PDB file of N, CA, C and O in Angstrom:
ATOM      1  N   UNK K  13      56.159  37.047  30.847  1.00 69.00           N
ATOM      2  CA  UNK K  13      57.405  37.146  30.105  1.00 69.00           C
ATOM      3  C   UNK K  13      58.574  37.091  31.077  1.00 69.00           C
ATOM      4  O   UNK K  13      58.496  37.536  32.203  1.00 69.00           O
ATOM      5  N   UNK K  14      59.658  36.583  30.593  1.00 79.00           N
ATOM      6  CA  UNK K  14      60.859  36.483  31.393  1.00 79.00           C
ATOM      7  C   UNK K  14      61.649  35.250  31.011  1.00 79.00           C
ATOM      8  O   UNK K  14      61.282  34.503  30.113  1.00 79.00           O
ATOM      9  N   UNK K  15      62.739  35.026  31.719  1.00 82.00           N
ATOM     10  CA  UNK K  15      63.600  33.878  31.489  1.00 82.00           C
ATOM     11  C   UNK K  15      63.595  33.028  32.749  1.00 82.00           C
ATOM     12  O   UNK K  15      63.847  33.523  33.849  1.00 82.00           O
ATOM     13  N   UNK K  16      63.293  31.739  32.582  1.00 83.00           N
ATOM     14  CA  UNK K  16      63.351  30.795  33.699  1.00 83.00           C
ATOM     15  C   UNK K  16      64.756  30.207  33.762  1.00 83.00           C
ATOM     16  O   UNK K  16      65.269  29.716  32.765  1.00 83.00           O
ATOM     17  N   UNK K  17      65.345  30.246  34.939  1.00 85.00           N
ATOM     18  CA  UNK K  17      66.643  29.634  35.181  1.00 85.00           C
ATOM     19  C   UNK K  17      66.393  28.408  36.047  1.00 85.00           C
ATOM     20  O   UNK K  17      65.991  28.535  37.204  1.00 85.00           O
ATOM     21  N   UNK K  18      66.560  27.224  35.471  1.00 85.00           N
ATOM     22  CA  UNK K  18      66.384  25.965  36.191  1.00 85.00           C
ATOM     23  C   UNK K  18      67.762  25.395  36.505  1.00 85.00           C
ATOM     24  O   UNK K  18      68.663  25.463  35.668  1.00 85.00           O
ATOM     25  N   UNK K  19      67.914  24.799  37.678  1.00 84.00           N
ATOM     26  CA  UNK K  19      69.200  24.237  38.068  1.00 84.00           C
ATOM     27  C   UNK K  19      68.988  23.039  38.975  1.00 84.00           C
ATOM     28  O   UNK K  19      67.925  22.846  39.550  1.00 84.00           O
ATOM     29  N   UNK K  20      70.035  22.227  39.097  1.00 83.00           N
ATOM     30  CA  UNK K  20      70.006  21.058  39.960  1.00 83.00           C
ATOM     31  C   UNK K  20      70.299  21.463  41.396  1.00 83.00           C
ATOM     32  O   UNK K  20      71.068  22.398  41.641  1.00 83.00           O
ATOM     33  N   UNK K  21      69.721  20.749  42.361  1.00 84.00           N
ATOM     34  CA  UNK K  21      69.986  21.064  43.761  1.00 84.00           C
ATOM     35  C   UNK K  21      71.438  20.746  44.137  1.00 84.00           C
ATOM     36  O   UNK K  21      72.072  19.895  43.517  1.00 84.00           O
ATOM     37  N   UNK K  22      71.932  21.443  45.144  1.00 83.00           N
ATOM     38  CA  UNK K  22      73.279  21.202  45.668  1.00 83.00           C
ATOM     39  C   UNK K  22      73.125  20.636  47.069  1.00 83.00           C
ATOM     40  O   UNK K  22      72.464  21.238  47.931  1.00 83.00           O
ATOM     41  N   UNK K  23      73.715  19.485  47.300  1.00 82.00           N
ATOM     42  CA  UNK K  23      73.626  18.847  48.605  1.00 82.00           C
ATOM     43  C   UNK K  23      74.239  19.735  49.685  1.00 82.00           C
ATOM     44  O   UNK K  23      75.320  20.295  49.498  1.00 82.00           O
ATOM     45  N   UNK K  24      73.528  19.904  50.778  1.00 84.00           N
ATOM     46  CA  UNK K  24      74.004  20.713  51.886  1.00 84.00           C
ATOM     47  C   UNK K  24      73.627  22.181  51.804  1.00 84.00           C
ATOM     48  O   UNK K  24      73.903  22.950  52.714  1.00 84.00           O
ATOM     49  N   UNK K  25      73.001  22.583  50.703  1.00 86.00           N
ATOM     50  CA  UNK K  25      72.621  23.993  50.546  1.00 86.00           C
ATOM     51  C   UNK K  25      71.380  24.303  51.378  1.00 86.00           C
ATOM     52  O   UNK K  25      70.509  23.457  51.564  1.00 86.00           O
ATOM     53  N   UNK K  26      71.316  25.534  51.873  1.00 87.00           N
ATOM     54  CA  UNK K  26      70.082  26.002  52.511  1.00 87.00           C
ATOM     55  C   UNK K  26      69.378  27.016  51.616  1.00 87.00           C
ATOM     56  O   UNK K  26      68.262  27.417  51.887  1.00 87.00           O
ATOM     57  N   UNK K  27      70.031  27.423  50.523  1.00 88.00           N
ATOM     58  CA  UNK K  27      69.439  28.340  49.562  1.00 88.00           C
ATOM     59  C   UNK K  27      70.417  28.627  48.439  1.00 88.00           C
ATOM     60  O   UNK K  27      71.508  28.059  48.387  1.00 88.00           O
ATOM     61  N   UNK K  28      70.013  29.533  47.552  1.00 89.00           N
ATOM     62  CA  UNK K  28      70.807  29.815  46.354  1.00 89.00           C
ATOM     63  C   UNK K  28      70.773  31.301  46.023  1.00 89.00           C
ATOM     64  O   UNK K  28      69.765  31.972  46.236  1.00 89.00           O
ATOM     65  N   UNK K  29      71.881  31.800  45.491  1.00 89.00           N
ATOM     66  CA  UNK K  29      71.945  33.144  44.920  1.00 89.00           C
ATOM     67  C   UNK K  29      71.959  32.986  43.407  1.00 89.00           C
ATOM     68  O   UNK K  29      72.688  32.145  42.873  1.00 89.00           O
ATOM     69  N   UNK K  30      71.193  33.803  42.708  1.00 91.00           N
ATOM     70  CA  UNK K  30      71.139  33.752  41.254  1.00 91.00           C
ATOM     71  C   UNK K  30      71.795  35.014  40.704  1.00 91.00           C
ATOM     72  O   UNK K  30      71.473  36.129  41.131  1.00 91.00           O
ATOM     73  N   UNK K  31      72.730  34.829  39.765  1.00 90.00           N
ATOM     74  CA  UNK K  31      73.484  35.927  39.164  1.00 90.00           C
ATOM     75  C   UNK K  31      73.269  35.956  37.659  1.00 90.00           C
ATOM     76  O   UNK K  31      72.974  34.937  37.044  1.00 90.00           O
ATOM     77  N   UNK K  32      73.492  37.153  37.092  1.00 89.00           N
ATOM     78  CA  UNK K  32      73.355  37.342  35.645  1.00 89.00           C
ATOM     79  C   UNK K  32      74.435  38.307  35.183  1.00 89.00           C
ATOM     80  O   UNK K  32      74.863  39.198  35.916  1.00 89.00           O
ATOM     81  N   UNK K  33      74.856  38.132  33.911  1.00 88.00           N
ATOM     82  CA  UNK K  33      75.758  39.103  33.295  1.00 88.00           C
ATOM     83  C   UNK K  33      75.492  39.169  31.808  1.00 88.00           C
ATOM     84  O   UNK K  33      74.883  38.273  31.224  1.00 88.00           O
ATOM     85  N   UNK K  34      75.946  40.249  31.204  1.00 87.00           N
ATOM     86  CA  UNK K  34      75.840  40.452  29.764  1.00 87.00           C
ATOM     87  C   UNK K  34      77.263  40.467  29.218  1.00 87.00           C
ATOM     88  O   UNK K  34      78.121  41.194  29.728  1.00 87.00           O
ATOM     89  N   UNK K  35      77.501  39.657  28.189  1.00 83.00           N
ATOM     90  CA  UNK K  35      78.825  39.617  27.571  1.00 83.00           C
ATOM     91  C   UNK K  35      79.913  39.293  28.569  1.00 83.00           C
ATOM     92  O   UNK K  35      79.795  38.364  29.355  1.00 83.00           O
ATOM     93  N   UNK K  36      80.975  40.094  28.559  1.00 85.00           N
ATOM     94  CA  UNK K  36      82.093  39.898  29.478  1.00 85.00           C
ATOM     95  C   UNK K  36      81.988  40.769  30.717  1.00 85.00           C
ATOM     96  O   UNK K  36      82.971  40.966  31.434  1.00 85.00           O
ATOM     97  N   UNK K  37      80.787  41.285  30.978  1.00 88.00           N
ATOM     98  CA  UNK K  37      80.578  42.138  32.132  1.00 88.00           C
ATOM     99  C   UNK K  37      80.686  41.382  33.443  1.00 88.00           C
ATOM    100  O   UNK K  37      80.998  40.200  33.487  1.00 88.00           O
ATOM    101  N   UNK K  38      80.393  42.075  34.514  1.00 90.00           N
ATOM    102  CA  UNK K  38      80.472  41.496  35.853  1.00 90.00           C
ATOM    103  C   UNK K  38      79.178  40.769  36.200  1.00 90.00           C
ATOM    104  O   UNK K  38      78.107  41.117  35.706  1.00 90.00           O
ATOM    105  N   UNK K  39      79.289  39.766  37.084  1.00 89.00           N
ATOM    106  CA  UNK K  39      78.109  39.080  37.591  1.00 89.00           C
ATOM    107  C   UNK K  39      77.358  40.008  38.528  1.00 89.00           C
ATOM    108  O   UNK K  39      77.951  40.644  39.397  1.00 89.00           O
ATOM    109  N   UNK K  40      76.055  40.088  38.357  1.00 92.00           N
ATOM    110  CA  UNK K  40      75.185  40.895  39.223  1.00 92.00           C
ATOM    111  C   UNK K  40      74.171  39.963  39.867  1.00 92.00           C
ATOM    112  O   UNK K  40      73.517  39.176  39.177  1.00 92.00           O
ATOM    113  N   UNK K  41      74.056  40.053  41.190  1.00 93.00           N
ATOM    114  CA  UNK K  41      73.100  39.177  41.867  1.00 93.00           C
ATOM    115  C   UNK K  41      71.682  39.666  41.616  1.00 93.00           C
ATOM    116  O   UNK K  41      71.348  40.808  41.878  1.00 93.00           O
ATOM    117  N   UNK K  42      70.853  38.771  41.089  1.00 92.00           N
ATOM    118  CA  UNK K  42      69.448  39.090  40.796  1.00 92.00           C
ATOM    119  C   UNK K  42      68.551  38.824  41.994  1.00 92.00           C
ATOM    120  O   UNK K  42      67.572  39.529  42.191  1.00 92.00           O
ATOM    121  N   UNK K  43      68.844  37.773  42.712  1.00 91.00           N
ATOM    122  CA  UNK K  43      67.952  37.421  43.802  1.00 91.00           C
ATOM    123  C   UNK K  43      68.468  36.269  44.614  1.00 91.00           C
ATOM    124  O   UNK K  43      69.506  35.679  44.317  1.00 91.00           O
ATOM    125  N   UNK K  44      67.698  35.953  45.653  1.00 90.00           N
ATOM    126  CA  UNK K  44      68.028  34.873  46.570  1.00 90.00           C
ATOM    127  C   UNK K  44      66.847  33.923  46.658  1.00 90.00           C
ATOM    128  O   UNK K  44      65.706  34.361  46.787  1.00 90.00           O
ATOM    129  N   UNK K  45      67.137  32.650  46.551  1.00 90.00           N
ATOM    130  CA  UNK K  45      66.127  31.620  46.777  1.00 90.00           C
ATOM    131  C   UNK K  45      66.402  31.077  48.165  1.00 90.00           C
ATOM    132  O   UNK K  45      67.458  30.491  48.404  1.00 90.00           O
ATOM    133  N   UNK K  46      65.469  31.291  49.089  1.00 88.00           N
ATOM    134  CA  UNK K  46      65.699  30.952  50.491  1.00 88.00           C
ATOM    135  C   UNK K  46      65.163  29.581  50.885  1.00 88.00           C
ATOM    136  O   UNK K  46      64.871  29.352  52.041  1.00 88.00           O
ATOM    137  N   UNK K  47      65.053  28.706  49.932  1.00 81.00           N
ATOM    138  CA  UNK K  47      64.583  27.351  50.198  1.00 81.00           C
ATOM    139  C   UNK K  47      65.293  26.390  49.273  1.00 81.00           C
ATOM    140  O   UNK K  47      65.740  26.783  48.199  1.00 81.00           O
ATOM    141  N   UNK K  48      65.401  25.144  49.681  1.00 78.00           N
ATOM    142  CA  UNK K  48      66.003  24.148  48.801  1.00 78.00           C
ATOM    143  C   UNK K  48      64.937  23.406  48.007  1.00 78.00           C
ATOM    144  O   UNK K  48      65.243  22.568  47.176  1.00 78.00           O
ATOM    145  N   UNK K  49      63.668  23.730  48.255  1.00 80.00           N
ATOM    146  CA  UNK K  49      62.589  23.082  47.513  1.00 80.00           C
ATOM    147  C   UNK K  49      62.424  23.644  46.112  1.00 80.00           C
ATOM    148  O   UNK K  49      61.877  23.003  45.246  1.00 80.00           O
ATOM    149  N   UNK K  50      62.858  24.875  45.897  1.00 77.00           N
ATOM    150  CA  UNK K  50      62.726  25.505  44.585  1.00 77.00           C
ATOM    151  C   UNK K  50      64.069  25.473  43.865  1.00 77.00           C
ATOM    152  O   UNK K  50      65.094  25.848  44.439  1.00 77.00           O
ATOM    153  N   UNK K  51      64.059  25.033  42.615  1.00 84.00           N
ATOM    154  CA  UNK K  51      65.260  25.005  41.791  1.00 84.00           C
ATOM    155  C   UNK K  51      65.023  25.742  40.490  1.00 84.00           C
ATOM    156  O   UNK K  51      65.560  25.394  39.442  1.00 84.00           O
ATOM    157  N   UNK K  52      64.182  26.785  40.571  1.00 86.00           N
ATOM    158  CA  UNK K  52      63.854  27.614  39.418  1.00 86.00           C
ATOM    159  C   UNK K  52      63.800  29.066  39.857  1.00 86.00           C
ATOM    160  O   UNK K  52      63.294  29.373  40.922  1.00 86.00           O
ATOM    161  N   UNK K  53      64.323  29.934  39.013  1.00 88.00           N
ATOM    162  CA  UNK K  53      64.252  31.371  39.262  1.00 88.00           C
ATOM    163  C   UNK K  53      63.717  32.031  37.994  1.00 88.00           C
ATOM    164  O   UNK K  53      64.169  31.721  36.894  1.00 88.00           O
ATOM    165  N   UNK K  54      62.750  32.930  38.125  1.00 88.00           N
ATOM    166  CA  UNK K  54      62.200  33.654  36.987  1.00 88.00           C
ATOM    167  C   UNK K  54      62.780  35.055  36.956  1.00 88.00           C
ATOM    168  O   UNK K  54      62.563  35.847  37.872  1.00 88.00           O
ATOM    169  N   UNK K  55      63.529  35.354  35.903  1.00 87.00           N
ATOM    170  CA  UNK K  55      64.101  36.691  35.708  1.00 87.00           C
ATOM    171  C   UNK K  55      63.133  37.508  34.872  1.00 87.00           C
ATOM    172  O   UNK K  55      63.033  37.325  33.667  1.00 87.00           O
ATOM    173  N   UNK K  56      62.413  38.402  35.529  1.00 87.00           N
ATOM    174  CA  UNK K  56      61.457  39.257  34.819  1.00 87.00           C
ATOM    175  C   UNK K  56      62.050  40.616  34.483  1.00 87.00           C
ATOM    176  O   UNK K  56      61.397  41.449  33.881  1.00 87.00           O
ATOM    177  N   UNK K  57      63.317  40.837  34.880  1.00 86.00           N
ATOM    178  CA  UNK K  57      63.956  42.120  34.590  1.00 86.00           C
ATOM    179  C   UNK K  57      64.748  42.088  33.281  1.00 86.00           C
ATOM    180  O   UNK K  57      65.423  43.046  32.946  1.00 86.00           O
ATOM    181  N   UNK K  58      64.656  40.973  32.556  1.00 83.00           N
ATOM    182  CA  UNK K  58      65.380  40.862  31.295  1.00 83.00           C
ATOM    183  C   UNK K  58      64.767  41.783  30.241  1.00 83.00           C
ATOM    184  O   UNK K  58      63.646  42.227  30.382  1.00 83.00           O
ATOM    185  N   UNK K  59      65.553  42.060  29.222  1.00 83.00           N
ATOM    186  CA  UNK K  59      65.073  42.885  28.116  1.00 83.00           C
ATOM    187  C   UNK K  59      65.074  42.051  26.849  1.00 83.00           C
ATOM    188  O   UNK K  59      65.986  41.267  26.593  1.00 83.00           O
ATOM    189  N   UNK K  60      64.054  42.220  26.058  1.00 80.00           N
ATOM    190  CA  UNK K  60      63.894  41.476  24.819  1.00 80.00           C
ATOM    191  C   UNK K  60      65.095  41.675  23.909  1.00 80.00           C
ATOM    192  O   UNK K  60      65.568  42.794  23.703  1.00 80.00           O
ATOM    193  N   UNK K  61      65.598  40.565  23.364  1.00 81.00           N
ATOM    194  CA  UNK K  61      66.685  40.624  22.408  1.00 81.00           C
ATOM    195  C   UNK K  61      68.078  40.644  22.988  1.00 81.00           C
ATOM    196  O   UNK K  61      69.056  40.562  22.261  1.00 81.00           O
ATOM    197  N   UNK K  62      68.221  40.753  24.310  1.00 83.00           N
ATOM    198  CA  UNK K  62      69.528  40.778  24.955  1.00 83.00           C
ATOM    199  C   UNK K  62      69.869  39.357  25.404  1.00 83.00           C
ATOM    200  O   UNK K  62      69.035  38.680  25.997  1.00 83.00           O
ATOM    201  N   UNK K  63      71.096  38.912  25.134  1.00 83.00           N
ATOM    202  CA  UNK K  63      71.528  37.594  25.592  1.00 83.00           C
ATOM    203  C   UNK K  63      72.219  37.749  26.941  1.00 83.00           C
ATOM    204  O   UNK K  63      73.158  38.534  27.078  1.00 83.00           O
ATOM    205  N   UNK K  64      71.744  36.997  27.904  1.00 85.00           N
ATOM    206  CA  UNK K  64      72.288  37.013  29.264  1.00 85.00           C
ATOM    207  C   UNK K  64      72.945  35.682  29.570  1.00 85.00           C
ATOM    208  O   UNK K  64      72.567  34.653  29.021  1.00 85.00           O
ATOM    209  N   UNK K  65      73.898  35.705  30.495  1.00 86.00           N
ATOM    210  CA  UNK K  65      74.466  34.493  31.057  1.00 86.00           C
ATOM    211  C   UNK K  65      74.056  34.441  32.519  1.00 86.00           C
ATOM    212  O   UNK K  65      74.045  35.461  33.212  1.00 86.00           O
ATOM    213  N   UNK K  66      73.720  33.239  32.978  1.00 87.00           N
ATOM    214  CA  UNK K  66      73.256  33.051  34.345  1.00 87.00           C
ATOM    215  C   UNK K  66      74.146  32.062  35.071  1.00 87.00           C
ATOM    216  O   UNK K  66      74.713  31.151  34.456  1.00 87.00           O
ATOM    217  N   UNK K  67      74.262  32.237  36.373  1.00 85.00           N
ATOM    218  CA  UNK K  67      74.941  31.281  37.220  1.00 85.00           C
ATOM    219  C   UNK K  67      74.242  31.249  38.569  1.00 85.00           C
ATOM    220  O   UNK K  67      73.559  32.209  38.941  1.00 85.00           O
ATOM    221  N   UNK K  68      74.388  30.142  39.262  1.00 86.00           N
ATOM    222  CA  UNK K  68      73.743  29.959  40.562  1.00 86.00           C
ATOM    223  C   UNK K  68      74.820  29.626  41.583  1.00 86.00           C
ATOM    224  O   UNK K  68      75.710  28.811  41.314  1.00 86.00           O
ATOM    225  N   UNK K  69      74.742  30.262  42.745  1.00 85.00           N
ATOM    226  CA  UNK K  69      75.707  30.047  43.820  1.00 85.00           C
ATOM    227  C   UNK K  69      74.945  29.517  45.033  1.00 85.00           C
ATOM    228  O   UNK K  69      74.027  30.170  45.526  1.00 85.00           O
ATOM    229  N   UNK K  70      75.290  28.323  45.477  1.00 86.00           N
ATOM    230  CA  UNK K  70      74.622  27.735  46.636  1.00 86.00           C
ATOM    231  C   UNK K  70      75.219  28.300  47.923  1.00 86.00           C
ATOM    232  O   UNK K  70      76.395  28.646  47.981  1.00 86.00           O
ATOM    233  N   UNK K  71      74.384  28.381  48.961  1.00 86.00           N
ATOM    234  CA  UNK K  71      74.894  28.781  50.275  1.00 86.00           C
ATOM    235  C   UNK K  71      74.269  27.908  51.349  1.00 86.00           C
ATOM    236  O   UNK K  71      73.229  27.288  51.154  1.00 86.00           O
ATOM    237  N   UNK K  72      74.957  27.862  52.493  1.00 84.00           N
ATOM    238  CA  UNK K  72      74.452  27.141  53.657  1.00 84.00           C
ATOM    239  C   UNK K  72      74.579  28.046  54.876  1.00 84.00           C
ATOM    240  O   UNK K  72      75.686  28.465  55.215  1.00 84.00           O
ATOM    241  N   UNK K  73      73.452  28.400  55.451  1.00 78.00           N
ATOM    242  CA  UNK K  73      73.410  29.292  56.610  1.00 78.00           C
ATOM    243  C   UNK K  73      74.211  30.576  56.378  1.00 78.00           C
ATOM    244  O   UNK K  73      74.941  31.034  57.250  1.00 78.00           O
ATOM    245  N   UNK K  74      74.105  31.129  55.194  1.00 69.00           N
ATOM    246  CA  UNK K  74      74.735  32.403  54.869  1.00 69.00           C
ATOM    247  C   UNK K  74      76.145  32.306  54.328  1.00 69.00           C
ATOM    248  O   UNK K  74      76.668  33.273  53.805  1.00 69.00           O
ATOM    249  N   UNK K  75      76.786  31.132  54.452  1.00 68.00           N
ATOM    250  CA  UNK K  75      78.156  30.981  53.966  1.00 68.00           C
ATOM    251  C   UNK K  75      78.130  30.290  52.606  1.00 68.00           C
ATOM    252  O   UNK K  75      77.457  29.284  52.427  1.00 68.00           O
ATOM    253  N   UNK K  76      78.879  30.834  51.675  1.00 71.00           N
ATOM    254  CA  UNK K  76      78.922  30.288  50.320  1.00 71.00           C
ATOM    255  C   UNK K  76      79.509  28.886  50.310  1.00 71.00           C
ATOM    256  O   UNK K  76      80.492  28.610  50.993  1.00 71.00           O
ATOM    257  N   UNK K  77      78.883  27.993  49.526  1.00 70.00           N
ATOM    258  CA  UNK K  77      79.461  26.669  49.342  1.00 70.00           C
ATOM    259  C   UNK K  77      79.775  26.392  47.872  1.00 70.00           C
ATOM    260  O   UNK K  77      80.181  25.316  47.517  1.00 70.00           O
ATOM    261  N   UNK K  78      79.565  27.374  47.014  1.00 60.00           N
ATOM    262  CA  UNK K  78      80.004  27.278  45.617  1.00 60.00           C
ATOM    263  C   UNK K  78      80.325  28.681  45.140  1.00 60.00           C
ATOM    264  O   UNK K  78      79.714  29.641  45.561  1.00 60.00           O
ATOM    265  N   UNK K  79      81.323  28.793  44.282  1.00 52.00           N
ATOM    266  CA  UNK K  79      81.747  30.122  43.856  1.00 52.00           C
ATOM    267  C   UNK K  79      81.014  30.561  42.597  1.00 52.00           C
ATOM    268  O   UNK K  79      80.599  29.744  41.792  1.00 52.00           O
ATOM    269  N   UNK K  80      80.866  31.856  42.452  1.00 45.00           N
ATOM    270  CA  UNK K  80      80.229  32.409  41.258  1.00 45.00           C
ATOM    271  C   UNK K  80      81.003  31.937  40.041  1.00 45.00           C
ATOM    272  O   UNK K  80      82.220  31.983  40.010  1.00 45.00           O
ATOM    273  N   UNK K  81      80.277  31.472  39.067  1.00 44.00           N
ATOM    274  CA  UNK K  81      80.910  31.047  37.835  1.00 44.00           C
ATOM    275  C   UNK K  81      81.293  29.578  37.809  1.00 44.00           C
ATOM    276  O   UNK K  81      81.647  29.065  36.771  1.00 44.00           O
ATOM    277  N   UNK K  82      81.186  28.885  38.941  1.00 40.00           N
ATOM    278  CA  UNK K  82      81.598  27.488  38.940  1.00 40.00           C
ATOM    279  C   UNK K  82      80.414  26.545  38.805  1.00 40.00           C
ATOM    280  O   UNK K  82      80.597  25.374  38.534  1.00 40.00           O
ATOM    281  N   UNK K  83      79.207  27.035  38.971  1.00 41.00           N
ATOM    282  CA  UNK K  83      78.038  26.179  38.935  1.00 41.00           C
ATOM    283  C   UNK K  83      77.074  26.687  37.885  1.00 41.00           C
ATOM    284  O   UNK K  83      76.533  27.773  38.024  1.00 41.00           O
ATOM    285  N   UNK K  84      76.911  25.970  36.825  1.00 42.00           N
ATOM    286  CA  UNK K  84      76.055  26.367  35.705  1.00 42.00           C
ATOM    287  C   UNK K  84      76.493  27.699  35.094  1.00 42.00           C
ATOM    288  O   UNK K  84      75.677  28.446  34.600  1.00 42.00           O
ATOM    289  N   UNK K  85      77.750  27.991  35.163  1.00 46.00           N
ATOM    290  CA  UNK K  85      78.245  29.250  34.618  1.00 46.00           C
ATOM    291  C   UNK K  85      78.047  29.316  33.112  1.00 46.00           C
ATOM    292  O   UNK K  85      78.316  28.351  32.404  1.00 46.00           O
ATOM    293  N   UNK K  86      77.584  30.446  32.656  1.00 50.00           N
ATOM    294  CA  UNK K  86      77.539  30.688  31.235  1.00 50.00           C
ATOM    295  C   UNK K  86      76.342  30.120  30.514  1.00 50.00           C
ATOM    296  O   UNK K  86      76.388  29.971  29.302  1.00 50.00           O
ATOM    297  N   UNK K  87      75.284  29.790  31.225  1.00 57.00           N
ATOM    298  CA  UNK K  87      74.055  29.389  30.533  1.00 57.00           C
ATOM    299  C   UNK K  87      73.520  30.637  29.857  1.00 57.00           C
ATOM    300  O   UNK K  87      73.220  31.622  30.508  1.00 57.00           O
ATOM    301  N   UNK K  88      73.448  30.614  28.544  1.00 59.00           N
ATOM    302  CA  UNK K  88      73.021  31.794  27.796  1.00 59.00           C
ATOM    303  C   UNK K  88      71.539  31.703  27.461  1.00 59.00           C
ATOM    304  O   UNK K  88      71.056  30.666  27.023  1.00 59.00           O
ATOM    305  N   UNK K  89      70.825  32.798  27.689  1.00 62.00           N
ATOM    306  CA  UNK K  89      69.392  32.847  27.401  1.00 62.00           C
ATOM    307  C   UNK K  89      69.051  34.192  26.770  1.00 62.00           C
ATOM    308  O   UNK K  89      69.627  35.206  27.131  1.00 62.00           O
ATOM    309  N   UNK K  90      68.091  34.158  25.869  1.00 57.00           N
ATOM    310  CA  UNK K  90      67.609  35.390  25.243  1.00 57.00           C
ATOM    311  C   UNK K  90      66.097  35.353  25.227  1.00 57.00           C
ATOM    312  O   UNK K  90      65.492  34.372  24.795  1.00 57.00           O
ATOM    313  N   UNK K  91      65.466  36.420  25.730  1.00 58.00           N
ATOM    314  CA  UNK K  91      64.003  36.540  25.700  1.00 58.00           C
ATOM    315  C   UNK K  91      63.628  37.085  24.334  1.00 58.00           C
ATOM    316  O   UNK K  91      64.035  38.167  23.951  1.00 58.00           O
ATOM    317  N   UNK K  92      62.855  36.309  23.602  1.00 52.00           N
ATOM    318  CA  UNK K  92      62.481  36.723  22.253  1.00 52.00           C
ATOM    319  C   UNK K  92      61.018  37.153  22.159  1.00 52.00           C
ATOM    320  O   UNK K  92      60.528  37.455  21.077  1.00 52.00           O
ATOM    321  N   UNK K  93      60.317  37.145  23.270  1.00 47.00           N
ATOM    322  CA  UNK K  93      58.886  37.522  23.265  1.00 47.00           C
ATOM    323  C   UNK K  93      58.684  38.918  23.745  1.00 47.00           C
ATOM    324  O   UNK K  93      59.370  39.449  24.530  1.00 47.00           O
TER     325      UNK K  93
END
């Protein structure tokens, strides 16, 4: 069970940060993908029936190359299982 967050690769990235929020709340970082080979993140901390928004922030050698909310911002997902 969980929500899969799939995204397109960002040229020049060395990895990605995955964020989530509920409603108009703040973005919370869920995890870090430390490779450019993976473009999927599984959120297993979700709760059934809650709608979440996800965003992905690319980085290169620790420095951000995309801002939170600018890349796939607002993809809404709800775990119904």
